[in-house]
Amino acid sequence: MAQNPIQAQQKVPAFPISDLDKSAHACDDFDQFANGGWKKNNPIPSTESRWGAFGILDKENKDVRLKGIIKEILAQSNLKKGTEAQQIADFYKAYSDINTLNKLGVSPIKKYADKINAVKTVKEWTNLCGALDIAGVDGVLGFGIYADKKNSKWNAIYAGQSGLSLGEKGFYSRDDSSAVAIRKEFVGHINKMFSLAGWKDKNPGETILKFETALAALQLSNVELRDPIKTYNKMPYGEFKTLIKDFDMDGYLAHQGFKIDVVIVQNKEYLSQLNALLNSTSVDILKQYSRWQLLSSFAGYLSEDFQNEDFRFGSTVMRGVKQRKSMEERATSATNGIMGMPLGKLFVAKYFPESSKQKVAEMIENVRVVFGERIDQLSWMSPETKIEARKKLAAFTYKIGYPDQWKDYSTIDIKSNTLVENVISARLWSHKESINKIGKEVDKKDWGMSPQTVNAYYSPLNNEVVFPAGILQPPFFNPDADDAINYGGIIAVIGHEFSHGFDDKGSKYDAEGNMKNWWTEDDRQKFDTLANKYIAYFDSREVLPGLNVNGKLTIGENIADLGGLTLAYHALEKSLKGKPEPALIDGYTWQQRFFLGWAQVWHTNITEAALRQQVLTDPHSPAHDRINGPMPHLIEFHKAWDTKQGNKLYLPETERIIIW
């Protein structure tokens, strides 16, 4: 809101009143009411596919904070080899040296292309895929080392489906005009990239689209992949090999540098069907497919012509971005993408005070207390299940800001004129770190995001919530802001992540992070009934003409939004007990300001292409629906804004869904 005398030193307004659109009715379209002014005054930059609080803060982190750190490093001389400063400086220089990249053309990946071309049989091809994989080139299988879902203290080896350039199987099978247009552009894109590489294949785009379409038909959908039970199939390595018997698995894994006794398979049927597909596909097509994946993986690090074509398809066609970012922005982003943790170490030393870490810890504990009280009050859950839910809540751990211990990245070999080799060195370092986990206990200190990332996450296997320093800044967390705005922002985000431990997936893991049923049968049925009603509710929300939210895909995030808002509101209410009623600010009560804080976090403008892709692939509902979607189900919203029957955000009390 507008500053009051107490907030005279505030650096960032808590909620600029100009963000509102008072011509809209809060009880009909809260997003437009709270954010209409902001949307009008903040069109999508030509270099972006969407523009909102996350993107703006991310841009500020990169273009101001990270770029400033990099410039300070670049001004230094005689940087010692293997230090974080040397690695960051030389990677940035290598990315920015466009003249050298243009001279090199496709030559930095020639040795891999030559290996692919030398393959004579399908078995040789499957063997080579292991070497390509550790260099970051996708194939039809993917391996990862993660905590065992049923024994979460120990690491396990997972094998899953992979290899779709368009990311999700629906792009290959849908017959709407958008999907048809994307497939046509995809074919042209591949043909153009092969031409730039000087490869003389005939109609590579059509061939690769046909192969990937056949591959997509064998794979689970993104909705099916959300099922932790369906995707957990543990078996001995010998049995695993028989499912895909013509794949040289021993050779593949020899390149990976590890052996397998037991493997957890994501999709058993995929393996046997994949075996048949590979046997019915000529080795020349498989080689062509691998050269495409090689080219696609490194296109952003090759000469300008490859970069421009990669941008045209990946950003303009797929997401509606009109213009590439400046070289400085691209170089900073690329450096952050590859050297994220070393750069993050410098970022937090400069921009994340210990006081913020302590404040967030206090807020997390407040949410934990309120969540426990909410569990106790649930009418649909039995006492037996409440005991187990309380155990899980009590076992929640959290990480704030940055790792307590930093890893040693000194063996990543970075030079100022070898960009592709730099990328490969970083990828090999990550692969080596991963395989070193095999047969060992899970390191609970590991982070899944760099500290400067504008995001947060819940890990069901660790039963922990993680909040990087990058998101703990305005508008998410503003130490100068009115409490109501902060509770609607960062506290609701904290509550959202807590709720993931009890969403449709998280609720299938116990307090120790093991996939285990801790519910009575009746309680699980009641929970599923509520979740299914919420799925149907979001299924009915139209995003574009003929395109609705996918309730099954987004149910976990939607439950977390609903739970996060509920927890944050009641945590705020609890914090105000025994205190004088907070004064109005700009005419709005603290209850109303809470919801304005939530809306501010998600205000977004987005291109139609990006919106369409989000609906089809992203487990998060579009921002408009994250803001408006939960409101009809929250009695707190109805009281704050005095909704009436006939308002678009009004739902009769009997139709409202309360989960947590």
Coordinates of C-alpha atoms in Angstrom, one line a residue, residues 9 38 41 56-57 75 80 120 141 143 146 253 256 264 266 292 323 358-359 446 450 461 482 495 541 567 583 597 631:
Q9 CA 12.3 4.2 5.3
W38 CA -0.2 -3.6 -12.9
N41 CA 1.4 -0.8 -16.9
I56 CA 10.9 -9.6 -12.5
L57 CA 12.7 -10.7 -9.4
A75 CA 37.9 -6.5 -13.3
K80 CA 43.8 -18.7 -9.7
K120 CA 27.1 -50.0 -37.5
L141 CA 16.4 -43.9 -21.5
F143 CA 19.0 -42.9 -15.3
Y146 CA 17.8 -40.5 -5.8
L253 CA 26.3 -48.5 -18.1
Q256 CA 28.1 -44.3 -17.1
I264 CA 13.7 -48.9 -9.8
Q266 CA 9.5 -45.9 -13.9
W292 CA 19.6 -34.4 -33.7
Q323 CA 13.4 -11.0 -29.3
Q358 CA 16.2 -16.1 11.3
K359 CA 13.0 -14.3 10.4
D446 CA 22.1 -31.5 -0.5
S450 CA 20.9 -22.8 -6.3
L461 CA 11.7 -38.1 0.3
D482 CA 2.7 -4.5 6.4
G495 CA 2.2 -22.8 3.7
R541 CA -12.0 -23.4 -15.7
L567 CA -2.5 -21.7 6.8
A583 CA -5.5 0.2 11.1
G597 CA -0.6 -9.8 -1.0
M631 CA -11.1 -17.8 -3.6

